[in-house]
mmCIF file of C-alpha atoms and ligand atoms in Angstrom:
data_model
loop_
_atom_site.group_PDB
_atom_site.id
_atom_site.type_symbol
_atom_site.label_atom_id
_atom_site.label_comp_id
_atom_site.label_asym_id
_atom_site.label_seq_id
_atom_site.Cartn_x
_atom_site.Cartn_y
_atom_site.Cartn_z
ATOM 1 C CA MET A 24 114.286 95.552 87.385
ATOM 2 C CA ILE A 25 111.678 95.212 90.149
ATOM 3 C CA PRO A 26 111.165 98.719 91.517
ATOM 4 C CA PHE A 27 111.121 99.463 95.224
ATOM 5 C CA LEU A 28 108.024 101.568 94.526
ATOM 6 C CA THR A 29 106.178 102.743 91.433
ATOM 7 C CA LEU A 30 102.921 104.704 91.319
ATOM 8 C CA ALA A 31 102.467 104.295 87.549
ATOM 9 C CA ARG A 32 100.501 101.037 87.742
ATOM 10 C CA GLN A 33 98.063 102.410 90.307
ATOM 11 C CA VAL A 34 97.418 105.568 88.318
ATOM 12 C CA ALA A 35 96.877 103.586 85.104
ATOM 13 C CA GLY A 36 94.085 101.610 86.780
ATOM 14 C CA LEU A 37 92.317 104.734 88.115
ATOM 15 C CA ARG A 38 92.819 107.091 85.177
ATOM 16 C CA ASP A 39 89.149 107.712 84.298
ATOM 17 C CA GLU A 40 88.006 108.066 87.904
ATOM 18 C CA LEU A 41 90.858 110.485 88.636
ATOM 19 C CA ASP A 42 90.338 112.528 85.468
ATOM 20 C CA ARG A 43 86.666 113.054 86.289
ATOM 21 C CA ALA A 44 87.436 114.074 89.870
ATOM 22 C CA LEU A 45 90.191 116.489 88.805
ATOM 23 C CA ASP A 46 87.983 118.025 86.082
ATOM 24 C CA ALA A 47 85.295 118.698 88.668
ATOM 25 C CA VAL A 48 87.748 120.726 90.797
ATOM 26 C CA VAL A 49 88.811 122.760 87.752
ATOM 27 C CA ASP A 50 85.192 123.371 86.777
ATOM 28 C CA GLU A 51 84.167 124.539 90.248
ATOM 29 C CA GLN A 52 87.551 126.331 90.772
ATOM 30 C CA GLY A 53 87.880 124.907 94.240
ATOM 31 C CA PHE A 54 91.659 125.071 94.139
ATOM 32 C CA ALA A 55 92.524 125.965 97.722
ATOM 33 C CA ASN A 56 90.701 124.055 100.454
ATOM 34 C CA GLY A 57 87.545 123.916 98.335
ATOM 35 C CA PRO A 58 84.566 121.539 98.302
ATOM 36 C CA ALA A 59 86.657 118.514 97.247
ATOM 37 C CA VAL A 60 88.790 118.922 100.365
ATOM 38 C CA GLY A 61 85.696 119.184 102.585
ATOM 39 C CA ALA A 62 84.256 116.044 101.006
ATOM 40 C CA PHE A 63 87.505 114.141 101.522
ATOM 41 C CA GLU A 64 87.627 115.223 105.175
ATOM 42 C CA ARG A 65 84.159 113.788 105.796
ATOM 43 C CA GLU A 66 84.965 110.562 103.946
ATOM 44 C CA LEU A 67 88.226 110.011 105.840
ATOM 45 C CA ALA A 68 86.511 110.776 109.166
ATOM 46 C CA GLY A 69 83.912 108.116 108.320
ATOM 47 C CA TYR A 70 86.591 105.634 107.302
ATOM 48 C CA LEU A 71 88.639 106.143 110.477
ATOM 49 C CA GLY A 72 85.651 106.491 112.781
ATOM 50 C CA VAL A 73 86.777 109.868 114.160
ATOM 51 C CA ARG A 74 84.568 112.943 114.539
ATOM 52 C CA GLU A 75 86.831 115.425 112.795
ATOM 53 C CA VAL A 76 89.447 115.393 110.060
ATOM 54 C CA ILE A 77 91.214 118.632 109.127
ATOM 55 C CA ALA A 78 93.120 118.351 105.834
ATOM 56 C CA VAL A 79 96.362 120.313 105.559
ATOM 57 C CA ASN A 80 99.257 120.740 103.126
ATOM 58 C CA SER A 81 101.630 118.076 104.520
ATOM 59 C CA GLY A 82 102.130 115.525 107.251
ATOM 60 C CA THR A 83 104.737 117.789 108.769
ATOM 61 C CA SER A 84 102.155 120.597 109.066
ATOM 62 C CA ALA A 85 99.629 118.133 110.494
ATOM 63 C CA LEU A 86 102.060 117.156 113.265
ATOM 64 C CA HIS A 87 102.836 120.822 113.937
ATOM 65 C CA ALA A 88 99.103 121.587 114.162
ATOM 66 C CA ALA A 89 98.469 118.562 116.407
ATOM 67 C CA LEU A 90 101.139 119.662 118.886
ATOM 68 C CA LEU A 91 99.845 123.244 118.975
ATOM 69 C CA CYS A 92 96.280 122.002 119.479
ATOM 70 C CA ALA A 93 97.438 119.671 122.259
ATOM 71 C CA GLY A 94 98.730 122.780 124.032
ATOM 72 C CA VAL A 95 102.457 122.007 123.740
ATOM 73 C CA GLY A 96 104.680 125.093 123.813
ATOM 74 C CA PRO A 97 108.051 126.584 124.747
ATOM 75 C CA GLY A 98 109.798 124.900 127.678
ATOM 76 C CA ASP A 99 107.662 121.767 127.421
ATOM 77 C CA GLU A 100 108.924 118.259 126.691
ATOM 78 C CA VAL A 101 107.444 115.692 124.334
ATOM 79 C CA ILE A 102 108.365 112.005 124.521
ATOM 80 C CA THR A 103 108.912 110.459 121.100
ATOM 81 C CA VAL A 104 111.301 108.262 119.113
ATOM 82 C CA ALA A 105 114.527 108.718 117.151
ATOM 83 C CA HIS A 106 113.787 105.891 114.710
ATOM 84 C CA THR A 107 111.335 107.768 112.468
ATOM 85 C CA TRP A 108 111.161 110.207 109.588
ATOM 86 C CA ILE A 109 112.555 113.404 111.089
ATOM 87 C CA SER A 110 109.271 115.367 110.726
ATOM 88 C CA THR A 111 107.963 113.722 113.893
ATOM 89 C CA VAL A 112 110.698 115.482 115.847
ATOM 90 C CA TRP A 113 110.651 118.717 113.798
ATOM 91 C CA ALA A 114 107.089 119.286 114.966
ATOM 92 C CA VAL A 115 108.206 119.212 118.602
ATOM 93 C CA SER A 116 110.905 121.782 117.814
ATOM 94 C CA TYR A 117 108.496 123.997 115.824
ATOM 95 C CA VAL A 118 106.355 124.613 118.913
ATOM 96 C CA GLY A 119 109.450 125.427 120.982
ATOM 97 C CA ALA A 120 109.376 122.210 122.994
ATOM 98 C CA ARG A 121 112.213 119.768 123.660
ATOM 99 C CA PRO A 122 112.062 116.275 122.171
ATOM 100 C CA VAL A 123 112.803 113.556 124.728
ATOM 101 C CA LEU A 124 113.863 110.650 122.521
ATOM 102 C CA VAL A 125 113.411 107.097 123.809
ATOM 103 C CA ASP A 126 114.344 103.807 122.205
ATOM 104 C CA VAL A 127 111.994 101.643 120.158
ATOM 105 C CA ASP A 128 110.650 98.147 120.770
ATOM 106 C CA PRO A 129 112.394 95.783 118.330
ATOM 107 C CA LEU A 130 109.109 93.867 117.881
ATOM 108 C CA THR A 131 107.103 96.851 116.612
ATOM 109 C CA CYS A 132 109.923 99.267 115.649
ATOM 110 C CA GLY A 133 107.764 101.864 117.447
ATOM 111 C CA LEU A 134 107.891 103.559 120.851
ATOM 112 C CA ASP A 135 108.815 101.050 123.579
ATOM 113 C CA PRO A 136 106.107 101.473 126.247
ATOM 114 C CA ARG A 137 108.499 100.123 128.918
ATOM 115 C CA LEU A 138 110.778 103.122 128.419
ATOM 116 C CA VAL A 139 108.140 105.839 128.552
ATOM 117 C CA GLU A 140 107.503 106.021 132.293
ATOM 118 C CA ARG A 141 111.048 106.914 133.284
ATOM 119 C CA ALA A 142 111.147 109.560 130.532
ATOM 120 C CA ILE A 143 108.160 111.378 132.071
ATOM 121 C CA GLY A 144 109.194 114.453 134.037
ATOM 122 C CA PRO A 145 107.644 117.653 135.374
ATOM 123 C CA ARG A 146 107.851 119.338 131.952
ATOM 124 C CA THR A 147 106.383 116.463 129.911
ATOM 125 C CA ARG A 148 103.339 117.677 127.958
ATOM 126 C CA ALA A 149 102.649 114.915 125.422
ATOM 127 C CA ILE A 150 103.610 111.439 124.201
ATOM 128 C CA LEU A 151 104.056 111.057 120.452
ATOM 129 C CA PRO A 152 104.232 107.449 119.200
ATOM 130 C CA VAL A 153 104.854 106.653 115.511
ATOM 131 C CA HIS A 154 103.210 103.627 113.882
ATOM 132 C CA LEU A 155 106.331 103.024 111.814
ATOM 133 C CA TYR A 156 106.236 100.885 108.665
ATOM 134 C CA GLY A 157 102.436 100.637 109.115
ATOM 135 C CA HIS A 158 102.735 98.417 112.226
ATOM 136 C CA PRO A 159 100.879 99.860 115.230
ATOM 137 C CA VAL A 160 102.668 100.693 118.450
ATOM 138 C CA ASP A 161 101.456 98.755 121.510
ATOM 139 C CA LEU A 162 99.139 101.596 122.529
ATOM 140 C CA ASP A 163 97.322 100.262 125.620
ATOM 141 C CA PRO A 164 100.270 100.648 128.033
ATOM 142 C CA VAL A 165 101.079 104.058 126.516
ATOM 143 C CA LEU A 166 97.471 105.245 126.862
ATOM 144 C CA ALA A 167 97.308 103.949 130.444
ATOM 145 C CA LEU A 168 100.500 105.780 131.427
ATOM 146 C CA ALA A 169 99.334 108.928 129.671
ATOM 147 C CA ALA A 170 95.998 108.824 131.477
ATOM 148 C CA ARG A 171 97.726 108.295 134.830
ATOM 149 C CA HIS A 172 99.899 111.377 134.226
ATOM 150 C CA GLY A 173 97.185 113.464 132.538
ATOM 151 C CA LEU A 174 99.126 113.657 129.262
ATOM 152 C CA PRO A 175 97.716 113.677 125.732
ATOM 153 C CA VAL A 176 98.850 110.991 123.283
ATOM 154 C CA ILE A 177 99.419 112.180 119.712
ATOM 155 C CA GLU A 178 99.668 109.414 117.098
ATOM 156 C CA ASP A 179 101.889 109.886 114.038
ATOM 157 C CA CYS A 180 99.926 107.854 111.485
ATOM 158 C CA ALA A 181 101.887 108.971 108.416
ATOM 159 C CA GLN A 182 102.696 105.324 107.627
ATOM 160 C CA SER A 183 99.630 103.621 109.058
ATOM 161 C CA VAL A 184 96.374 104.749 107.424
ATOM 162 C CA GLY A 185 94.046 101.755 107.713
ATOM 163 C CA ALA A 186 96.238 99.832 110.171
ATOM 164 C CA ARG A 187 94.379 98.580 113.245
ATOM 165 C CA TYR A 188 95.385 98.157 116.870
ATOM 166 C CA ARG A 189 93.228 95.609 118.725
ATOM 167 C CA GLY A 190 90.511 96.159 116.132
ATOM 168 C CA GLY A 191 90.511 99.983 116.233
ATOM 169 C CA GLN A 192 91.866 102.244 113.502
ATOM 170 C CA THR A 193 95.185 103.918 114.250
ATOM 171 C CA GLY A 194 94.516 107.639 114.324
ATOM 172 C CA GLY A 195 91.526 107.122 116.593
ATOM 173 C CA PHE A 196 93.298 106.542 119.916
ATOM 174 C CA GLY A 197 95.200 109.752 120.660
ATOM 175 C CA ARG A 198 93.635 113.067 121.676
ATOM 176 C CA VAL A 199 94.736 114.622 118.388
ATOM 177 C CA ASN A 200 96.571 112.729 115.663
ATOM 178 C CA ALA A 201 98.330 113.402 112.379
ATOM 179 C CA THR A 202 98.939 111.707 109.043
ATOM 180 C CA SER A 203 100.595 112.359 105.677
ATOM 181 C CA PHE A 204 99.445 111.944 102.086
ATOM 182 C CA TYR A 205 102.902 112.326 100.554
ATOM 183 C CA PRO A 206 102.699 110.563 97.160
ATOM 184 C CA GLY A 207 104.651 107.489 98.308
ATOM 185 C CA LYS A 208 102.497 106.897 101.408
ATOM 186 C CA ASN A 209 99.897 104.128 101.326
ATOM 187 C CA LEU A 210 97.197 106.783 100.813
ATOM 188 C CA GLY A 211 99.097 109.226 98.621
ATOM 189 C CA ALA A 212 98.110 112.455 96.860
ATOM 190 C CA PHE A 213 99.449 113.825 93.568
ATOM 191 C CA GLY A 214 101.586 116.197 95.608
ATOM 192 C CA GLU A 215 101.850 117.147 99.263
ATOM 193 C CA GLY A 216 99.103 116.616 101.821
ATOM 194 C CA GLY A 217 98.338 115.678 105.401
ATOM 195 C CA ALA A 218 95.548 115.649 107.972
ATOM 196 C CA VAL A 219 94.799 116.153 111.642
ATOM 197 C CA MET A 220 92.327 113.745 113.265
ATOM 198 C CA THR A 221 90.478 114.258 116.552
ATOM 199 C CA ASP A 222 87.231 113.557 118.384
ATOM 200 C CA ASP A 223 87.484 116.861 120.244
ATOM 201 C CA PRO A 224 85.398 119.596 118.564
ATOM 202 C CA ALA A 225 87.299 122.449 120.242
ATOM 203 C CA LEU A 226 90.688 121.119 119.107
ATOM 204 C CA ALA A 227 89.274 120.558 115.620
ATOM 205 C CA ALA A 228 87.972 124.123 115.470
ATOM 206 C CA ARG A 229 91.385 125.456 116.451
ATOM 207 C CA ALA A 230 93.153 123.289 113.845
ATOM 208 C CA ARG A 231 90.733 124.547 111.173
ATOM 209 C CA ARG A 232 91.447 128.144 112.130
ATOM 210 C CA LEU A 233 95.212 127.688 112.331
ATOM 211 C CA ARG A 234 95.457 126.184 108.848
ATOM 212 C CA ASP A 235 93.759 129.242 107.293
ATOM 213 C CA HIS A 236 95.649 132.139 108.925
ATOM 214 C CA ALA A 237 93.874 131.631 112.250
ATOM 215 C CA GLN A 238 90.774 133.366 110.988
ATOM 216 C CA ASP A 239 87.651 133.202 113.123
ATOM 217 C CA GLY A 240 85.340 134.800 110.601
ATOM 218 C CA ARG A 241 86.844 136.556 107.597
ATOM 219 C CA HIS A 242 89.648 139.059 108.389
ATOM 220 C CA ASN A 243 89.516 138.307 112.103
ATOM 221 C CA HIS A 244 92.845 136.689 113.009
ATOM 222 C CA VAL A 245 92.649 135.428 116.575
ATOM 223 C CA GLU A 246 96.246 134.154 116.949
ATOM 224 C CA VAL A 247 99.362 133.704 114.805
ATOM 225 C CA GLY A 248 98.180 131.471 111.991
ATOM 226 C CA PHE A 249 99.545 129.534 109.040
ATOM 227 C CA ASN A 250 98.782 128.778 105.426
ATOM 228 C CA TRP A 251 98.368 125.032 105.765
ATOM 229 C CA ARG A 252 95.471 124.724 103.298
ATOM 230 C CA MET A 253 95.257 121.593 101.160
ATOM 231 C CA ASP A 254 94.997 121.963 97.368
ATOM 232 C CA GLY A 255 91.541 121.153 96.048
ATOM 233 C CA LEU A 256 93.088 118.857 93.445
ATOM 234 C CA GLN A 257 94.689 116.773 96.208
ATOM 235 C CA GLY A 258 91.362 116.422 98.006
ATOM 236 C CA ALA A 259 89.802 115.085 94.800
ATOM 237 C CA VAL A 260 92.628 112.564 94.217
ATOM 238 C CA LEU A 261 92.499 111.406 97.834
ATOM 239 C CA SER A 262 88.713 110.862 97.731
ATOM 240 C CA VAL A 263 89.111 108.611 94.718
ATOM 241 C CA LYS A 264 91.998 106.698 96.267
ATOM 242 C CA LEU A 265 90.320 106.272 99.682
ATOM 243 C CA ARG A 266 87.650 104.139 97.994
ATOM 244 C CA HIS A 267 90.377 101.624 97.052
ATOM 245 C CA LEU A 268 92.449 101.760 100.232
ATOM 246 C CA ASP A 269 91.120 98.637 101.966
ATOM 247 C CA ARG A 270 91.716 96.566 98.835
ATOM 248 C CA TRP A 271 95.246 97.972 98.502
ATOM 249 C CA ASN A 272 96.054 97.378 102.176
ATOM 250 C CA ALA A 273 94.782 93.794 101.889
ATOM 251 C CA ARG A 274 97.051 93.298 98.896
ATOM 252 C CA ARG A 275 100.022 94.663 100.889
ATOM 253 C CA ARG A 276 99.227 92.094 103.599
ATOM 254 C CA ALA A 277 99.141 89.311 100.999
ATOM 255 C CA ILE A 278 102.562 90.360 99.660
ATOM 256 C CA ALA A 279 103.923 90.582 103.217
ATOM 257 C CA GLY A 280 102.596 87.061 103.881
ATOM 258 C CA ARG A 281 104.417 85.806 100.782
ATOM 259 C CA TYR A 282 107.643 87.486 101.912
ATOM 260 C CA LEU A 283 107.375 86.175 105.484
ATOM 261 C CA GLU A 284 106.736 82.624 104.316
ATOM 262 C CA GLY A 285 109.288 82.624 101.506
ATOM 263 C CA LEU A 286 112.067 84.229 103.539
ATOM 264 C CA ALA A 287 111.620 82.262 106.789
ATOM 265 C CA GLY A 288 114.859 80.642 107.914
ATOM 266 C CA THR A 289 117.108 82.595 105.514
ATOM 267 C CA PRO A 290 120.566 82.588 107.137
ATOM 268 C CA GLY A 291 121.668 86.002 108.378
ATOM 269 C CA LEU A 292 118.294 87.607 107.655
ATOM 270 C CA GLU A 293 115.976 88.914 110.358
ATOM 271 C CA LEU A 294 112.306 89.318 109.459
ATOM 272 C CA PRO A 295 109.659 91.643 110.899
ATOM 273 C CA ARG A 296 107.468 90.067 113.566
ATOM 274 C CA PRO A 297 103.884 91.323 113.254
ATOM 275 C CA GLN A 298 102.193 91.153 116.658
ATOM 276 C CA PRO A 299 98.987 89.175 117.240
ATOM 277 C CA TRP A 300 97.066 92.318 118.297
ATOM 278 C CA ALA A 301 98.134 94.255 115.210
ATOM 279 C CA GLU A 302 96.674 94.522 111.740
ATOM 280 C CA PRO A 303 99.600 96.209 109.993
ATOM 281 C CA ILE A 304 99.301 97.708 106.515
ATOM 282 C CA TRP A 305 102.973 97.275 105.561
ATOM 283 C CA HIS A 306 103.668 100.754 104.263
ATOM 284 C CA ILE A 307 107.250 99.428 104.364
ATOM 285 C CA PHE A 308 108.363 95.794 104.505
ATOM 286 C CA PRO A 309 111.612 95.896 106.513
ATOM 287 C CA VAL A 310 114.164 93.096 106.800
ATOM 288 C CA TYR A 311 117.443 93.249 108.726
ATOM 289 C CA HIS A 312 120.950 92.066 107.897
ATOM 290 C CA GLU A 313 124.297 92.828 109.529
ATOM 291 C CA ARG A 314 125.788 93.395 106.060
ATOM 292 C CA ARG A 315 122.980 95.668 104.920
ATOM 293 C CA ASP A 316 124.865 97.609 102.240
ATOM 294 C CA ALA A 317 126.333 94.431 100.731
ATOM 295 C CA LEU A 318 122.851 92.861 100.678
ATOM 296 C CA ARG A 319 121.418 95.907 98.911
ATOM 297 C CA ALA A 320 124.206 95.808 96.305
ATOM 298 C CA ALA A 321 123.680 92.069 95.747
ATOM 299 C CA LEU A 322 119.935 92.635 95.291
ATOM 300 C CA GLU A 323 120.516 95.482 92.860
ATOM 301 C CA GLU A 324 122.728 93.098 90.814
ATOM 302 C CA ARG A 325 119.835 90.611 90.831
ATOM 303 C CA GLY A 326 117.370 93.221 89.575
ATOM 304 C CA VAL A 327 115.700 94.134 92.872
ATOM 305 C CA GLN A 328 115.558 97.748 94.020
ATOM 306 C CA THR A 329 115.443 98.396 97.761
ATOM 307 C CA GLY A 330 115.239 101.329 100.202
ATOM 308 C CA VAL A 331 116.452 102.150 103.724
ATOM 309 C CA HIS A 332 114.124 103.586 106.399
ATOM 310 C CA TYR A 333 116.085 105.205 108.012
ATOM 311 C CA PRO A 334 119.886 105.053 107.919
ATOM 312 C CA ARG A 335 120.564 107.575 110.696
ATOM 313 C CA PRO A 336 118.378 108.030 113.774
ATOM 314 C CA VAL A 337 117.289 111.529 114.699
ATOM 315 C CA HIS A 338 119.518 111.795 117.794
ATOM 316 C CA LEU A 339 122.596 111.334 115.572
ATOM 317 C CA GLN A 340 121.549 114.014 113.067
ATOM 318 C CA PRO A 341 123.578 117.248 113.175
ATOM 319 C CA ALA A 342 120.354 119.238 113.710
ATOM 320 C CA TYR A 343 119.837 117.452 117.041
ATOM 321 C CA ALA A 344 123.424 117.344 118.295
ATOM 322 C CA GLY A 345 122.240 119.753 120.994
ATOM 323 C CA LEU A 346 120.247 116.981 122.665
ATOM 324 C CA GLY A 347 123.567 115.492 123.764
ATOM 325 C CA LEU A 348 122.649 111.914 122.848
ATOM 326 C CA GLY A 349 125.695 110.309 121.249
ATOM 327 C CA PRO A 350 126.199 106.917 119.606
ATOM 328 C CA GLY A 351 125.095 104.123 121.945
ATOM 329 C CA ALA A 352 122.371 106.203 123.619
ATOM 330 C CA LEU A 353 119.507 104.409 121.827
ATOM 331 C CA PRO A 354 120.891 100.972 120.926
ATOM 332 C CA VAL A 355 117.797 99.425 119.314
ATOM 333 C CA SER A 356 117.212 102.469 117.105
ATOM 334 C CA GLU A 357 120.877 102.456 116.117
ATOM 335 C CA ARG A 358 120.853 98.744 115.271
ATOM 336 C CA LEU A 359 117.732 99.149 113.114
ATOM 337 C CA ALA A 360 119.342 102.114 111.347
ATOM 338 C CA ARG A 361 122.457 100.044 110.654
ATOM 339 C CA THR A 362 120.733 96.860 109.443
ATOM 340 C CA GLU A 363 117.359 97.754 107.876
ATOM 341 C CA VAL A 364 116.561 97.105 104.191
ATOM 342 C CA SER A 365 113.115 97.853 102.732
ATOM 343 C CA LEU A 366 111.944 95.350 100.107
ATOM 344 C CA PRO A 367 109.682 96.332 97.190
ATOM 345 C CA MET A 368 106.177 96.922 98.571
ATOM 346 C CA PHE A 369 103.200 98.402 96.743
ATOM 347 C CA PRO A 370 99.765 96.885 96.051
ATOM 348 C CA GLU A 371 100.341 96.457 92.317
ATOM 349 C CA LEU A 372 103.441 94.285 92.850
ATOM 350 C CA THR A 373 102.557 90.913 91.272
ATOM 351 C CA ASP A 374 102.881 87.517 92.945
ATOM 352 C CA ALA A 375 105.536 86.615 90.365
ATOM 353 C CA GLU A 376 107.521 89.735 91.278
ATOM 354 C CA ALA A 377 107.190 89.033 95.002
ATOM 355 C CA ASP A 378 108.420 85.474 94.413
ATOM 356 C CA ALA A 379 111.337 86.831 92.375
ATOM 357 C CA VAL A 380 112.213 89.165 95.279
ATOM 358 C CA VAL A 381 112.152 86.190 97.676
ATOM 359 C CA ALA A 382 114.419 84.148 95.390
ATOM 360 C CA ALA A 383 116.842 87.060 94.962
ATOM 361 C CA VAL A 384 117.035 87.713 98.729
ATOM 362 C CA ARG A 385 117.638 84.032 99.527
ATOM 363 C CA ASP A 386 120.306 83.798 96.845
ATOM 364 C CA ALA A 387 121.978 87.059 97.929
ATOM 365 C CA CYS A 388 122.031 85.981 101.591
ATOM 366 C CA ARG A 389 123.718 82.697 100.694
ATOM 367 C CA GLY A 390 126.543 84.711 99.156
ATOM 368 C CA LEU A 391 126.829 86.889 102.284
ATOM 369 C CA ALA A 392 127.193 84.187 104.920
ATOM 370 C CA PRO A 393 129.641 85.553 107.510
HETATM 371 C C1 LIG B 407 106.118 111.002 105.794
HETATM 372 C C2 LIG B 407 106.175 111.136 107.261
HETATM 373 C C3 LIG B 407 105.950 112.360 107.913
HETATM 374 C C4 LIG B 407 105.863 113.673 107.201
HETATM 375 O O1 LIG B 407 104.928 113.782 106.203
HETATM 376 P P1 LIG B 407 105.120 114.836 105.002
HETATM 377 O O2 LIG B 407 103.778 114.772 104.342
HETATM 378 O O3 LIG B 407 106.217 114.325 104.142
HETATM 379 O O4 LIG B 407 105.402 116.154 105.578
HETATM 380 C C5 LIG B 407 105.909 112.356 109.295
HETATM 381 N N1 LIG B 407 106.108 111.249 110.017
HETATM 382 C C6 LIG B 407 106.358 110.059 109.429
HETATM 383 C C7 LIG B 407 106.552 108.856 110.279
HETATM 384 C C8 LIG B 407 106.419 109.967 108.035
HETATM 385 O O5 LIG B 407 106.677 108.782 107.459
#
């Protein structure tokens, strides 16, 4: 069986490095937001080319913090997408704002810049694009619109650490941005983790306070705060893994290249179309088929495990029924949700395995011709 994702191979290759880093945290007892977390923050800031990184306990918390720091609150509206992991939209709800969900661009699977302008209204306070699957959103038109309307852009980089847009790192374009280190992400911890990124020292200072009970000096709580601290052990793991990230992302691109070449022209199968201005990192390698569930079953029979990201868009989730967006409201998002299949994608996948995936998909699609 070729797994959709396994972390075992990666850990096996890093065992000694990881053991030493974890031992150091135990020895110095820096368990909650200790020195290892501070070191990781500086290393990630250097890697991304941003002034400040604030490590927190999940990507969901990072998005929540980013929205608070961007000044979004009750009665405000935030423009974002329905074709995402639901945390993107939770964060808008957490701060008491209303998510205004727009459709995605089928070429990037991210926010469609052409749909943003007409979604902007008097209550709009931020625009929140998601670099889904590790492919950047077309940011220039979004940033231009945001500047024209005086709105902050907040990037959700939970699937895009190391991906570049026109040469610049995602996570370095918005006023305040967020990412996740959930174990399955392309930079994954040994548990939960996330980070806020910004070039603005005042926003960074507020994010740092908020994550530790909004303390400004010990026992001086200046607003309602949170316990969003990152575990020291996660900081240590992430520092080790960051040193390998570029190599891993390059390997993901090589696998994606093999898939794109091997699967070209497969009847009934739609492939992702990486854009010339994008350097995606392929957190997910999505393909599309009208008979998605049958394709997944046929692949399972041929020894290939797959995933779906995501089968139901946010506007059709019971939690967001109150938005009043029924089926048909966001047609591209709904089509992606109905047809998407994620093929095995992780840096330790071998060329032989990737070729076996290609052969299985081609064979399965032949059997599914309409
Ligand atoms: C994973 C993910 C999140 C949430 O991150 P957690 O660390 O799981 O809280 C947010 N947005 C997107 C797009 C994600 O993929």
